[in-house]
Structures are given as structure tokens and as C-alpha cells.
Tab-separated table of C-alpha atoms in Angstrom:
chain	number	residue	atom	x	y	z
V	52	UNK	CA	101.044	128.844	59.669
V	53	UNK	CA	104.541	129.219	61.508
V	54	UNK	CA	103.456	132.346	63.382
V	55	UNK	CA	100.174	130.785	64.225
V	56	UNK	CA	102.065	127.866	65.788
V	57	UNK	CA	104.319	129.958	67.726
V	58	UNK	CA	101.440	132.303	68.998
V	59	UNK	CA	99.803	128.775	70.181
V	60	UNK	CA	102.819	127.675	71.729
V	61	UNK	CA	103.017	130.941	73.762
V	62	UNK	CA	99.482	130.878	74.774
V	63	UNK	CA	99.687	127.298	75.915
V	64	UNK	CA	102.976	128.177	77.729
V	65	UNK	CA	101.109	130.797	79.782
V	66	UNK	CA	98.303	128.622	80.520
V	67	UNK	CA	100.699	125.810	81.799
V	68	UNK	CA	102.412	128.697	84.066
V	69	UNK	CA	99.038	129.338	85.520
V	70	UNK	CA	98.631	125.701	86.474
V	71	UNK	CA	102.342	125.531	87.737
V	72	UNK	CA	101.867	128.477	90.260
V	73	UNK	CA	99.019	126.830	92.234
V	74	UNK	CA	98.954	126.208	95.825
V	75	UNK	CA	100.412	122.851	96.478
V	76	UNK	CA	98.379	119.878	97.887
V	77	UNK	CA	101.130	118.890	100.169
V	78	UNK	CA	104.069	120.931	101.079
V	79	UNK	CA	106.151	118.011	102.423
V	80	UNK	CA	105.893	116.063	99.073
V	81	UNK	CA	106.719	119.274	97.331
V	82	UNK	CA	109.828	119.690	99.632
V	83	UNK	CA	110.962	116.221	98.854
V	84	UNK	CA	110.760	116.572	95.188
V	85	UNK	CA	112.435	120.044	95.264
V	86	UNK	CA	115.290	118.420	97.074
V	87	UNK	CA	115.425	115.681	94.670
V	88	UNK	CA	115.520	118.182	91.851
V	89	UNK	CA	118.137	120.300	93.512
V	90	UNK	CA	120.345	117.279	93.464
V	91	UNK	CA	119.567	116.191	89.897
V	92	UNK	CA	119.513	119.451	88.246
V	93	UNK	CA	122.047	121.504	90.503
V	94	UNK	CA	124.464	119.455	92.411
V	95	UNK	CA	124.842	117.200	89.454
V	96	UNK	CA	125.839	120.046	87.189
V	97	UNK	CA	128.757	121.116	89.570
V	98	UNK	CA	131.412	118.950	88.004
V	99	UNK	CA	130.682	120.219	84.361
V	100	UNK	CA	130.371	123.839	85.315
V	101	UNK	CA	133.580	123.627	87.381
V	102	UNK	CA	135.758	122.019	84.629
V	103	UNK	CA	134.385	124.384	81.906
V	104	UNK	CA	134.815	127.536	84.013
V	105	UNK	CA	138.426	126.497	85.136
V	106	UNK	CA	139.478	126.042	81.432
V	107	UNK	CA	137.441	128.980	79.852
V	108	UNK	CA	138.990	131.264	82.481
V	109	UNK	CA	142.340	130.013	81.449
V	110	UNK	CA	141.814	130.441	77.638
V	111	UNK	CA	140.345	133.861	78.218
V	112	UNK	CA	143.497	134.840	80.247
V	113	UNK	CA	145.934	133.485	77.627
V	114	UNK	CA	144.036	135.090	74.662
V	115	UNK	CA	143.861	138.559	76.386
V	116	UNK	CA	147.468	138.285	77.188
V	117	UNK	CA	148.456	137.453	73.661
V	118	UNK	CA	146.291	140.347	72.304
V	119	UNK	CA	147.933	142.880	74.778
V	120	UNK	CA	151.520	142.060	74.220
V	121	UNK	CA	152.570	145.584	74.170
V	122	UNK	CA	155.002	147.286	76.626
V	123	UNK	CA	152.903	150.354	77.038
V	124	UNK	CA	150.029	148.400	78.118
V	125	UNK	CA	150.229	147.324	81.950
V	126	UNK	CA	150.036	143.512	82.469
V	127	UNK	CA	147.217	143.937	85.038
V	128	UNK	CA	144.879	144.676	82.203
V	129	UNK	CA	144.985	141.000	81.446
V	130	UNK	CA	143.259	140.324	84.845
V	131	UNK	CA	140.711	143.151	84.443
V	132	UNK	CA	139.648	141.947	80.874
V	133	UNK	CA	139.429	138.252	82.200
V	134	UNK	CA	137.551	139.462	85.460
V	135	UNK	CA	135.130	141.531	83.346
V	136	UNK	CA	134.453	138.611	80.532
V	137	UNK	CA	133.917	136.065	83.338
V	138	UNK	CA	131.521	138.039	85.385
V	139	UNK	CA	129.530	139.987	82.953
V	140	UNK	CA	129.196	137.350	80.143
V	141	UNK	CA	130.990	134.019	80.392
V	142	UNK	CA	129.618	132.776	83.785
V	143	UNK	CA	125.961	134.031	83.511
V	144	UNK	CA	125.227	133.535	79.871
V	145	UNK	CA	127.558	131.060	78.742
V	146	UNK	CA	127.211	128.696	81.557
V	147	UNK	CA	123.426	129.052	81.393
V	148	UNK	CA	123.367	128.262	77.703
V	149	UNK	CA	125.455	125.024	78.702
V	150	UNK	CA	122.907	124.343	81.400
V	151	UNK	CA	119.895	125.032	78.877
V	152	UNK	CA	121.443	121.966	77.001
V	153	UNK	CA	121.955	119.630	80.208
V	154	UNK	CA	119.336	120.672	82.493
V	155	UNK	CA	116.692	121.574	79.730
V	156	UNK	CA	116.994	118.376	77.737
V	157	UNK	CA	116.995	116.236	80.935
V	158	UNK	CA	113.547	118.143	82.068
V	159	UNK	CA	111.844	117.655	78.876
V	160	UNK	CA	112.875	114.071	78.346
V	161	UNK	CA	111.899	113.271	81.858
V	162	UNK	CA	108.285	114.935	81.649
V	163	UNK	CA	108.020	113.679	78.110
V	164	UNK	CA	108.582	110.140	79.210
V	165	UNK	CA	106.124	110.300	81.955
V	166	UNK	CA	103.627	111.819	79.459
V	167	UNK	CA	103.858	108.785	77.044
V	168	UNK	CA	104.092	106.272	79.884
V	169	UNK	CA	100.841	107.566	81.380
V	170	UNK	CA	102.607	108.597	84.664
V	171	UNK	CA	101.170	112.066	84.370
V	172	UNK	CA	97.734	110.807	83.549
V	173	UNK	CA	98.154	108.487	86.706
V	174	UNK	CA	98.836	111.490	88.957
V	175	UNK	CA	95.675	113.341	87.401
V	176	UNK	CA	93.541	110.441	88.126
V	177	UNK	CA	94.867	110.348	91.729
V	178	UNK	CA	93.792	114.072	91.896
V	179	UNK	CA	97.350	115.608	92.074
V	180	UNK	CA	97.946	118.966	90.551
V	181	UNK	CA	100.386	117.376	87.965
V	182	UNK	CA	101.547	120.547	86.445
V	183	UNK	CA	102.387	122.119	89.705
V	184	UNK	CA	103.692	118.953	91.404
V	185	UNK	CA	105.999	118.032	88.522
V	186	UNK	CA	107.416	121.520	87.406
V	187	UNK	CA	107.250	123.812	90.396
V	188	UNK	CA	109.947	122.076	92.382
V	189	UNK	CA	112.214	121.989	89.293
V	190	UNK	CA	111.782	125.877	88.560
V	191	UNK	CA	112.416	126.333	92.301
V	192	UNK	CA	115.574	124.282	92.411
V	193	UNK	CA	117.069	125.976	89.283
V	194	UNK	CA	116.059	129.438	90.318
V	195	UNK	CA	117.783	128.910	93.834
V	196	UNK	CA	120.606	126.787	92.730
V	197	UNK	CA	121.705	128.297	89.444
V	198	UNK	CA	123.057	131.582	91.154
V	199	UNK	CA	125.188	129.401	93.472
V	200	UNK	CA	126.574	127.530	90.313
V	201	UNK	CA	127.231	130.754	88.520
V	202	UNK	CA	129.098	132.326	91.623
V	203	UNK	CA	131.233	129.030	91.686
V	204	UNK	CA	131.846	129.317	87.891
V	205	UNK	CA	132.963	133.089	88.527
V	206	UNK	CA	135.373	132.013	91.088
V	207	UNK	CA	136.785	129.087	89.367
V	208	UNK	CA	136.964	131.020	85.837
V	209	UNK	CA	139.242	133.724	87.691
V	210	UNK	CA	141.125	131.164	89.462
V	211	UNK	CA	141.664	129.202	86.231
V	212	UNK	CA	143.019	132.448	84.587
V	213	UNK	CA	145.261	133.090	87.486
V	214	UNK	CA	146.692	129.427	87.656
V	215	UNK	CA	147.234	129.310	83.736
V	216	UNK	CA	148.257	132.997	83.305
V	217	UNK	CA	151.021	132.860	86.232
V	218	UNK	CA	152.201	129.159	85.329
V	219	UNK	CA	152.915	130.212	81.781
V	220	UNK	CA	154.644	133.300	82.747
V	221	UNK	CA	152.221	135.696	80.831
V	222	UNK	CA	151.310	137.456	84.115
V	223	UNK	CA	152.748	137.715	87.558
V	224	UNK	CA	150.590	136.794	90.430
V	225	UNK	CA	150.955	140.461	91.824
V	226	UNK	CA	149.843	141.887	88.615
V	227	UNK	CA	146.873	139.448	88.431
V	228	UNK	CA	145.642	140.256	91.815
V	229	UNK	CA	146.135	143.919	91.251
V	230	UNK	CA	144.146	143.940	88.031
V	231	UNK	CA	141.138	142.100	89.822
V	232	UNK	CA	140.890	144.921	92.483
V	233	UNK	CA	141.247	147.861	89.804
V	234	UNK	CA	137.860	149.497	88.695
V	235	UNK	CA	135.995	146.707	90.334
V	236	UNK	CA	132.155	147.475	90.160
V	237	UNK	CA	130.142	145.467	92.583
V	238	UNK	CA	126.812	146.005	90.648
V	239	UNK	CA	128.146	143.853	87.830
V	240	UNK	CA	127.780	140.819	90.170
V	241	UNK	CA	124.137	141.701	90.876
V	242	UNK	CA	123.573	142.202	87.245
V	243	UNK	CA	124.989	138.602	86.556
V	244	UNK	CA	122.820	137.186	89.164
V	245	UNK	CA	119.707	138.979	88.176
V	246	UNK	CA	120.297	137.454	84.565
V	247	UNK	CA	121.028	133.993	86.080
V	248	UNK	CA	117.757	133.854	87.886
V	249	UNK	CA	115.921	134.850	84.897
V	250	UNK	CA	117.688	132.361	82.837
V	251	UNK	CA	117.257	129.519	85.060
V	252	UNK	CA	113.391	130.277	84.874
V	253	UNK	CA	113.443	130.487	81.163
V	254	UNK	CA	115.241	127.293	80.958
V	255	UNK	CA	113.072	125.180	83.293
V	256	UNK	CA	109.677	126.480	82.299
V	257	UNK	CA	110.374	126.348	78.597
V	258	UNK	CA	111.793	122.773	78.733
V	259	UNK	CA	109.065	121.584	81.219
V	260	UNK	CA	106.444	123.100	78.525
V	261	UNK	CA	107.975	120.941	75.668
V	262	UNK	CA	108.089	117.643	78.130
V	263	UNK	CA	104.757	118.224	79.574
V	264	UNK	CA	102.741	118.329	76.204
V	265	UNK	CA	104.622	115.588	74.422
V	266	UNK	CA	102.151	113.489	72.311
V	267	UNK	CA	103.246	110.146	70.617
V	268	UNK	CA	106.223	107.832	71.719
V	269	UNK	CA	109.992	107.668	72.120
V	270	UNK	CA	110.694	109.610	68.889
V	271	UNK	CA	108.444	112.557	69.909
V	272	UNK	CA	110.116	112.714	73.258
V	273	UNK	CA	113.498	113.208	71.510
V	274	UNK	CA	112.203	115.669	69.285
V	275	UNK	CA	110.551	117.620	71.962
V	276	UNK	CA	113.841	117.550	74.046
V	277	UNK	CA	115.702	119.084	71.143
V	278	UNK	CA	112.960	121.631	70.527
V	279	UNK	CA	113.288	122.503	74.392
V	280	UNK	CA	116.868	123.107	74.063
V	281	UNK	CA	116.716	125.365	70.912
V	282	UNK	CA	113.662	127.327	72.171
V	283	UNK	CA	115.149	127.967	75.655
V	284	UNK	CA	118.584	128.860	74.131
V	285	UNK	CA	116.876	131.555	71.647
V	286	UNK	CA	114.738	132.830	74.458
V	287	UNK	CA	117.839	133.013	76.767
V	288	UNK	CA	119.906	134.953	74.297
V	289	UNK	CA	117.090	137.299	73.557
V	290	UNK	CA	116.453	137.962	77.212
V	291	UNK	CA	120.107	138.588	77.808
V	292	UNK	CA	119.949	141.436	75.187
V	293	UNK	CA	116.934	142.876	76.871
V	294	UNK	CA	118.360	142.719	80.440
V	295	UNK	CA	121.631	144.066	79.401
V	296	UNK	CA	119.886	146.981	77.634
V	297	UNK	CA	117.696	147.488	80.822
V	298	UNK	CA	120.396	147.167	83.557
V	299	UNK	CA	123.493	148.406	81.871
V	300	UNK	CA	122.314	150.383	78.984
C	873	UNK	CA	77.250	101.877	91.282
C	874	UNK	CA	78.095	103.953	88.147
C	875	UNK	CA	75.350	105.027	85.794
C	876	UNK	CA	76.256	106.419	82.379
C	877	UNK	CA	73.575	108.257	80.563
C	878	UNK	CA	73.849	109.099	76.828
C	879	UNK	CA	77.423	110.211	76.729
C	880	UNK	CA	79.048	111.967	73.743
C	881	UNK	CA	82.657	112.868	73.136
C	882	UNK	CA	84.088	114.569	69.920
C	883	UNK	CA	87.793	115.323	69.152
C	884	UNK	CA	87.316	118.022	66.427
C	885	UNK	CA	85.129	116.584	63.661
C	886	UNK	CA	85.803	112.961	64.941
C	887	UNK	CA	82.650	111.831	66.900
C	888	UNK	CA	84.374	109.064	69.101
C	889	UNK	CA	81.437	108.191	71.449
C	890	UNK	CA	77.969	108.498	70.068
C	891	UNK	CA	75.457	108.279	73.026
C	892	UNK	CA	76.496	105.403	75.428
C	893	UNK	CA	74.131	104.230	78.276
C	894	UNK	CA	75.612	101.760	80.782
C	895	UNK	CA	75.468	100.686	84.198
C	896	UNK	CA	78.387	99.342	86.197
C	897	UNK	CA	77.575	97.394	89.349
C	898	UNK	CA	78.963	97.364	92.706
C	899	UNK	CA	80.940	94.391	93.740
C	900	UNK	CA	81.108	93.076	90.108
C	901	UNK	CA	83.804	93.294	87.474
C	902	UNK	CA	82.145	95.166	84.725
C	903	UNK	CA	83.802	94.631	81.339
C	904	UNK	CA	83.903	96.955	78.228
C	905	UNK	CA	85.085	95.082	75.284
C	906	UNK	CA	85.313	96.138	71.733
C	907	UNK	CA	87.981	96.142	68.796
C	908	UNK	CA	90.773	98.695	68.708
C	909	UNK	CA	89.396	102.018	67.836
C	910	UNK	CA	85.855	101.445	69.053
C	911	UNK	CA	86.070	104.109	71.731
C	912	UNK	CA	86.986	101.791	74.730
C	913	UNK	CA	89.711	103.902	76.073
C	914	UNK	CA	88.240	107.275	75.394
C	915	UNK	CA	84.969	105.995	77.416
C	916	UNK	CA	87.097	104.862	80.276
C	917	UNK	CA	88.955	108.315	80.234
C	918	UNK	CA	85.465	110.019	80.196
C	919	UNK	CA	84.336	108.121	83.195
C	920	UNK	CA	87.792	108.922	84.893
C	921	UNK	CA	87.314	112.676	84.216
C	922	UNK	CA	90.687	112.876	81.991
C	923	UNK	CA	88.429	113.721	79.052
C	924	UNK	CA	85.386	116.059	79.489
C	925	UNK	CA	82.167	114.707	78.278
C	926	UNK	CA	80.441	116.703	75.464
C	927	UNK	CA	77.073	115.744	76.248
C	928	UNK	CA	75.174	113.368	78.665
C	929	UNK	CA	76.294	112.497	82.395
C	930	UNK	CA	77.876	109.950	84.628
C	931	UNK	CA	76.308	109.278	88.107
C	932	UNK	CA	78.552	107.920	90.791
C	933	UNK	CA	76.047	106.621	93.419
C	934	UNK	CA	73.761	109.690	93.159
C	935	UNK	CA	76.600	112.175	92.507
C	936	UNK	CA	76.077	113.580	89.119
C	937	UNK	CA	79.490	114.664	87.270
C	938	UNK	CA	77.509	117.414	85.468
C	939	UNK	CA	76.510	119.159	88.925
C	940	UNK	CA	79.772	118.676	90.590
C	941	UNK	CA	82.116	121.586	91.314
C	942	UNK	CA	85.923	121.336	90.710
C	943	UNK	CA	86.527	120.642	94.312
C	944	UNK	CA	83.874	117.941	94.250
C	945	UNK	CA	85.484	116.304	91.293
C	946	UNK	CA	88.994	116.511	92.965
C	947	UNK	CA	87.437	114.899	96.022
C	948	UNK	CA	85.680	112.150	93.792
C	949	UNK	CA	89.109	111.207	92.378
C	950	UNK	CA	90.244	110.418	95.810
C	951	UNK	CA	87.587	107.542	95.609
C	952	UNK	CA	88.990	106.300	92.240
C	953	UNK	CA	91.686	103.810	91.639
C	954	UNK	CA	93.182	103.097	88.295
C	955	UNK	CA	95.388	100.418	86.766
C	956	UNK	CA	96.835	101.615	83.624
C	957	UNK	CA	97.731	99.673	80.572
C	958	UNK	CA	101.283	100.125	80.971
C	959	UNK	CA	101.152	100.165	84.834
C	960	UNK	CA	102.212	103.861	84.895
C	961	UNK	CA	104.470	103.333	87.991
C	962	UNK	CA	106.652	106.298	88.696
C	963	UNK	CA	110.095	105.298	87.508
C	964	UNK	CA	112.130	107.247	90.160
C	965	UNK	CA	110.306	105.861	93.092
C	966	UNK	CA	110.660	102.443	94.584
C	967	UNK	CA	107.765	99.840	94.524
C	968	UNK	CA	107.046	100.728	98.418
C	969	UNK	CA	107.138	104.641	97.454
C	970	UNK	CA	104.901	103.925	94.424
C	971	UNK	CA	102.173	102.371	96.500
C	972	UNK	CA	102.400	104.743	99.521
C	973	UNK	CA	102.365	107.830	97.063
C	974	UNK	CA	98.681	108.593	97.336
C	975	UNK	CA	98.648	108.130	101.317
C	976	UNK	CA	101.703	110.581	101.525
C	977	UNK	CA	100.032	113.065	99.241
C	978	UNK	CA	96.557	113.180	100.578
C	979	UNK	CA	96.324	111.907	104.127
C	980	UNK	CA	97.776	112.908	107.422
C	981	UNK	CA	98.654	109.378	108.438
C	982	UNK	CA	101.804	108.617	110.479
C	983	UNK	CA	104.619	107.069	108.780
C	984	UNK	CA	103.936	103.761	110.825
C	985	UNK	CA	100.384	103.866	109.582
C	986	UNK	CA	101.415	104.275	106.082
C	987	UNK	CA	104.078	101.636	106.002
C	988	UNK	CA	101.337	99.299	107.318
C	989	UNK	CA	98.652	100.188	104.996
C	990	UNK	CA	101.581	99.775	102.043
C	991	UNK	CA	102.520	96.514	103.310
C	992	UNK	CA	99.006	95.335	103.519
C	993	UNK	CA	98.251	96.126	99.931
C	994	UNK	CA	101.519	94.619	98.691
C	995	UNK	CA	100.793	91.399	100.627
C	996	UNK	CA	97.371	91.539	99.202
C	997	UNK	CA	98.773	91.416	95.761
C	998	UNK	CA	101.416	88.825	96.579
C	999	UNK	CA	104.268	90.900	96.335
C	1000	UNK	CA	107.102	90.092	98.694
C	1001	UNK	CA	110.656	91.318	99.389
C	1002	UNK	CA	110.314	94.070	96.526
C	1003	UNK	CA	109.730	97.127	98.480
C	1004	UNK	CA	112.852	98.738	97.802
C	1005	UNK	CA	113.171	97.677	94.155
C	1006	UNK	CA	112.428	100.238	91.190
C	1007	UNK	CA	109.849	99.512	88.535
C	1008	UNK	CA	112.613	98.806	85.979
C	1009	UNK	CA	113.848	95.949	88.199
C	1010	UNK	CA	110.931	93.881	88.422
C	1011	UNK	CA	108.864	91.919	85.863
C	1012	UNK	CA	105.606	93.115	83.747
C	1013	UNK	CA	103.511	90.840	86.013
C	1014	UNK	CA	104.779	92.268	89.074
C	1015	UNK	CA	104.459	95.878	87.870
C	1016	UNK	CA	100.761	95.287	87.318
C	1017	UNK	CA	100.273	93.943	90.771
C	1018	UNK	CA	102.240	96.859	92.218
C	1019	UNK	CA	99.798	99.073	90.199
C	1020	UNK	CA	96.839	97.250	91.508
C	1021	UNK	CA	98.449	97.847	95.098
C	1022	UNK	CA	98.772	101.541	94.358
C	1023	UNK	CA	95.130	101.721	92.923
C	1024	UNK	CA	93.658	100.209	95.856
C	1025	UNK	CA	95.676	101.760	98.636
C	1026	UNK	CA	93.369	104.553	99.401
C	1027	UNK	CA	90.317	102.061	99.848
C	1028	UNK	CA	88.710	103.278	96.549
C	1029	UNK	CA	84.863	102.933	96.089
C	1030	UNK	CA	85.628	102.760	92.125
C	1031	UNK	CA	88.495	100.715	90.442
C	1032	UNK	CA	89.196	101.143	86.777
C	1033	UNK	CA	91.575	98.944	84.701
C	1034	UNK	CA	92.749	99.670	81.194
C	1035	UNK	CA	93.653	96.365	79.435
C	1036	UNK	CA	95.373	95.146	82.767
C	1037	UNK	CA	96.741	91.992	81.215
C	1038	UNK	CA	97.903	93.137	77.867
C	1039	UNK	CA	101.576	92.112	77.346
C	1040	UNK	CA	101.434	89.509	79.775
C	1041	UNK	CA	101.776	85.735	79.603
C	1042	UNK	CA	98.586	83.766	79.596
C	1043	UNK	CA	99.233	82.396	83.045
C	1044	UNK	CA	100.056	85.701	84.533
C	1045	UNK	CA	97.178	87.377	82.748
C	1046	UNK	CA	94.820	84.881	84.621
C	1047	UNK	CA	96.409	85.620	87.903
C	1048	UNK	CA	95.912	89.288	87.267
C	1049	UNK	CA	92.110	88.740	86.332
C	1050	UNK	CA	91.469	86.710	89.339
C	1051	UNK	CA	93.244	89.124	91.789
C	1052	UNK	CA	91.112	91.945	90.351
C	1053	UNK	CA	87.996	89.878	90.789
C	1054	UNK	CA	88.955	88.770	94.341
C	1055	UNK	CA	89.712	92.463	95.090
C	1056	UNK	CA	86.361	93.556	93.757
C	1057	UNK	CA	84.322	91.129	95.720
C	1058	UNK	CA	86.401	91.534	98.932
C	1059	UNK	CA	86.242	95.270	99.160
C	1060	UNK	CA	82.866	95.456	97.472
C	1061	UNK	CA	84.184	97.975	94.760
C	1062	UNK	CA	82.579	98.939	91.474
C	1063	UNK	CA	85.173	97.836	89.115
C	1064	UNK	CA	85.327	98.621	85.432
C	1065	UNK	CA	87.611	96.796	83.040
C	1066	UNK	CA	88.589	97.832	79.485
C	1067	UNK	CA	89.728	94.597	77.605
C	1068	UNK	CA	89.808	92.760	74.413
C	1069	UNK	CA	91.350	89.650	76.028
C	1070	UNK	CA	88.666	86.986	75.457
C	1071	UNK	CA	90.091	84.879	78.239
C	1072	UNK	CA	89.140	87.807	80.590
C	1073	UNK	CA	85.719	88.059	79.252
C	1074	UNK	CA	84.819	84.409	79.824
C	1075	UNK	CA	86.592	84.204	83.153
C	1076	UNK	CA	85.727	87.328	85.046
C	1077	UNK	CA	83.042	88.955	83.068
C	1078	UNK	CA	80.350	89.667	85.587
C	1079	UNK	CA	78.616	92.163	83.292
C	1080	UNK	CA	79.979	92.767	79.698
C	1081	UNK	CA	79.391	95.937	77.666
C	1082	UNK	CA	80.115	95.510	73.819
C	1083	UNK	CA	81.285	98.679	72.245
C	1084	UNK	CA	81.318	99.042	68.146
C	1085	UNK	CA	82.039	102.430	66.567
C	1086	UNK	CA	81.540	104.488	69.621
C	1087	UNK	CA	78.250	102.849	70.487
C	1088	UNK	CA	77.170	100.309	72.997
C	1089	UNK	CA	75.428	97.447	71.010
C	1090	UNK	CA	75.259	94.732	73.439
C	1091	UNK	CA	75.319	93.930	77.182
C	1092	UNK	CA	75.188	90.870	79.322
C	1093	UNK	CA	76.904	88.228	81.613
C	1094	UNK	CA	79.908	85.914	80.459
C	1095	UNK	CA	77.311	83.241	80.259
C	1096	UNK	CA	75.092	85.342	77.798
C	1097	UNK	CA	78.321	85.874	75.774
C	1098	UNK	CA	78.449	82.146	75.186
C	1099	UNK	CA	74.815	81.875	74.163
C	1100	UNK	CA	74.616	85.175	72.154
C	1101	UNK	CA	72.888	85.559	68.791
C	1102	UNK	CA	74.432	88.690	68.099
C	1103	UNK	CA	76.619	88.243	65.115
C	1104	UNK	CA	78.972	91.108	65.619
C	1105	UNK	CA	79.824	90.053	69.199
C	1106	UNK	CA	79.993	86.309	68.435
C	1107	UNK	CA	82.574	87.289	65.490
C	1108	UNK	CA	84.754	89.491	67.807
C	1109	UNK	CA	84.506	87.010	70.892
C	1110	UNK	CA	84.895	83.733	68.994
C	1111	UNK	CA	87.108	84.673	66.324
C	1112	UNK	CA	89.728	81.775	67.008
C	1113	UNK	CA	88.893	78.154	66.321
C	1114	UNK	CA	89.553	77.259	70.101
C	1115	UNK	CA	86.875	79.859	71.223
C	1116	UNK	CA	84.704	78.583	68.534
C	1117	UNK	CA	84.783	75.048	69.788
C	1118	UNK	CA	84.147	76.571	73.411
C	1119	UNK	CA	81.099	78.502	72.255
C	1120	UNK	CA	79.726	75.075	70.337
C	1121	UNK	CA	80.331	73.145	73.606
C	1122	UNK	CA	78.489	75.671	75.670
C	1123	UNK	CA	75.613	75.952	73.185
C	1124	UNK	CA	75.207	72.042	72.980
C	1125	UNK	CA	75.021	71.799	76.889
């Protein structure tokens, strides 16, 4: 029964995606929706991403410094560890998981409320391709803006590590900069951005699926928002493993 | 004119519409009445194309829905206006943006033309100084009027209303009924209204279809309703003491 329901969900998800990627009726209206979603889902997440990145960068630096308190190990290893943790995993994966909660629940509850208040039916009666008009701009907005958020997160994470690491005397500024430059692999940035784009698609499309097919009222909208966050987080973690195996394995 | 022939609709084992025939005339307010669960909303959604019909056909002025391609159906939808029970205005758009939405989506009119048409429709439903307010900032009665303005903005040939005055006070409900009737006559639209408000039946029911258990068992005008011998219809329409008195007075004339 459980497996049957999952298979049904997967089938309906792909049918929805087929409806989403249709030729827009009116590019101008889609553009307006895209700009609105870019602001709602992307720009409005900047503050949260900035604060979390700054402090997690600081915590990673402090914890690494405490674990490397050994005169044989050069201090710049602290910066290397901070850089690798933030670029490879914290920014692309952890920030995407946080966005799955923030953006995913926003998308699922917005679409769910539109469904139960007949706004989606109103679009369909007008002849609007509702799935495409409502979901495509959200996917485009997140796929385009999330990599920018992640780059900002990487930058602020490392800045946070630098500020807190140097101000507490755990590492000197020179050692930190030196550590950031040693063994730097540019491909890791590409790997992180590829993951981010895939995660952005996973978060928006799965959340949209749960919101678009809500049946019932306010309780069901809440339930489906929770399901959207849980499902997109699980798929994100699974995709993270697969992409890591494919790109770094 | 819309002519419905023997339409059936099932949801799994549940047979909701059991062969309904009906004719909805142009320039008239055509009512569908019936108890909750009688299939009114499903019937309306079948006419709108939200639900696919299992059997039977719908004829929109000589165009059979069964013979239409997907593109033809999309074009037909541009001729339909719909007023939903809960208004279904888009929360994130202002009153003006809600009304102009179909024009911006489907026409190549200039901004000036769109603004003129939008303001004409808002004036027609007596909405003033609310263009920049959001749906949450206006009353239920105003929301219904904005929904009517949005429904007529594309000059529809067919107007559908699902319980347009539910949740409104009696006076506002009467205003909405009169507005729909005036618009129907003024623009010569085929209007189909789904209601269980008996005031509406007796006030604007040019042609009334009575559904019971997914079947149409009676049709006639509002005058015919007053003089009907159909016991089920009489029990439904004249359930309150007030309406029983109205009926007795009408029959004694």
C-alpha cells in the first residue's frame, strides 16, 4: 500500500512536470511572475542565508582549531578545513536543506491555498495553463538565484571563519589567508554549483507537486506543506549522495 | 444558447450525474437549483470543462464539445466567464490587476486600452476607489463584484456563477443577483447560475432547472415555481414559513 502510494506520487509528479514545461501563453506575464518569485523565494532568503553562513563559518573554524591544537600541525590547516567544509558540503547542501524548509513550505502552502480557494480552477476556466504559469517561474527563479545565494553563503562562511578565528586568537590572519590558497581545487566550486542547481529543482518541483494537488482545506494545506519539506529534504539528501559519487567518486 | 444532452459523470463507483438534458437560453438568467449533494456543482464544472463528461454532449451555439480539439476548447474558454462561490480572486494581485489579468494574458491590447476596459468593468459593478486594494482589504460583497467584473472583462458569451451570493447579507445578495441579471440582459450573455438561495430563484429565475440525485426532475420559470404541483420542488423551495405564505398568496391570486 505504501509502495503503491509512492509509485502513484512519482507518476503524478512526472505528469505534472510535463504540464509545467509547456510553451508559455504570454512571455511577459511569465516574466512578471518570474521576477516576483525571484524576489519572494530568492532575495527574501538572503538575510537568513547570510546570518547562518557567517556563524556556521565561525563555528567550523573554532571547532577545527580546537581539534588541531597540536604544535606539529600548521595553523593554516584550520583555514583549509574551513574552506573545504563550507564549499563542499555546508553551503550547497546544508543551506539547500534550510531553503527546502523556507522556500519549500512557502511554495507548497501558496499553491495549496490557491487550490482550496479555487484560484487554480479560476485560472483553468480562463484557459491559462495553470501548472506551467504557477510553477515554471518558481523553478526558474530558484534554479537561477540559488547558486547566487550559495556563492554568497560560501563567501560569508569563510569571512565568518576569518573574523571569529582571528579575533579569538585561534589563527592569525596571515595563516588563514595562506590556508585558503593552499591546495585550492576550482572544480569544487563547480561541483557545489551543480549540486545547488539540482537541489533547487528538487526543492521547487517537489514542493510545487505537494501544493498543487492539495485536496480539502486549511488542515490539508498544512499537512501537504510538511510533506513537501520532508519529501524534498529526503530526495535532496539522496541526490547529494548520487551527485557526490558521480562527480567526486 | 447552451444545450446539454444526456450527460453522465461518474467518480469511481459514484454516479453523480445521471443523464441530464437542459437548455440554457441567451440573454436569460438560467438557474440550477437543488439540495446539497444533488450534483449542481459537478454539473456546472462539466459545462465549464473542469470535469470531463463520461457520456452525453454539450452544445455551445452549434459547437459540440465532443467534436472540439484541445485548441478549440482552449478558444472556447476565452468565451466563458466564471464567478466562483468564494470569488477566487488572486490574493497576490490588486483589484485592478485581478480584473485586467485575462486581458494581459490573452490579448495584445495596449496598457491604456487595458486600463480603460478594466475601469469600465469595475464601474459597471459599482466598484470605485478600490483599484489598488488587495482582495483581503475589501468586503465579501465587493469581492463578489470584483469577481463579476473579472468574469465579464473579456466580453464573454457565457457567464457561469457558482452560488454567487453565498455568505452575503440579504441586501448585498439581492444587489449581486440584480447585477448579474442586468449584465446578462445588457450584454446578451447566456448566464447559468448555480444556487440554493430561494430569494434568487424568485427574483431572477428566468429559467429554473431543479436537480435531485443527479437528475433534472423539473424545469420552468420563477412564476411556474410559485404554482408548481411538483411536491419535491415545493418542499425544497417553500421550506420556510415565509416562503409558504408567499406561495399561498401567489396561488390565491
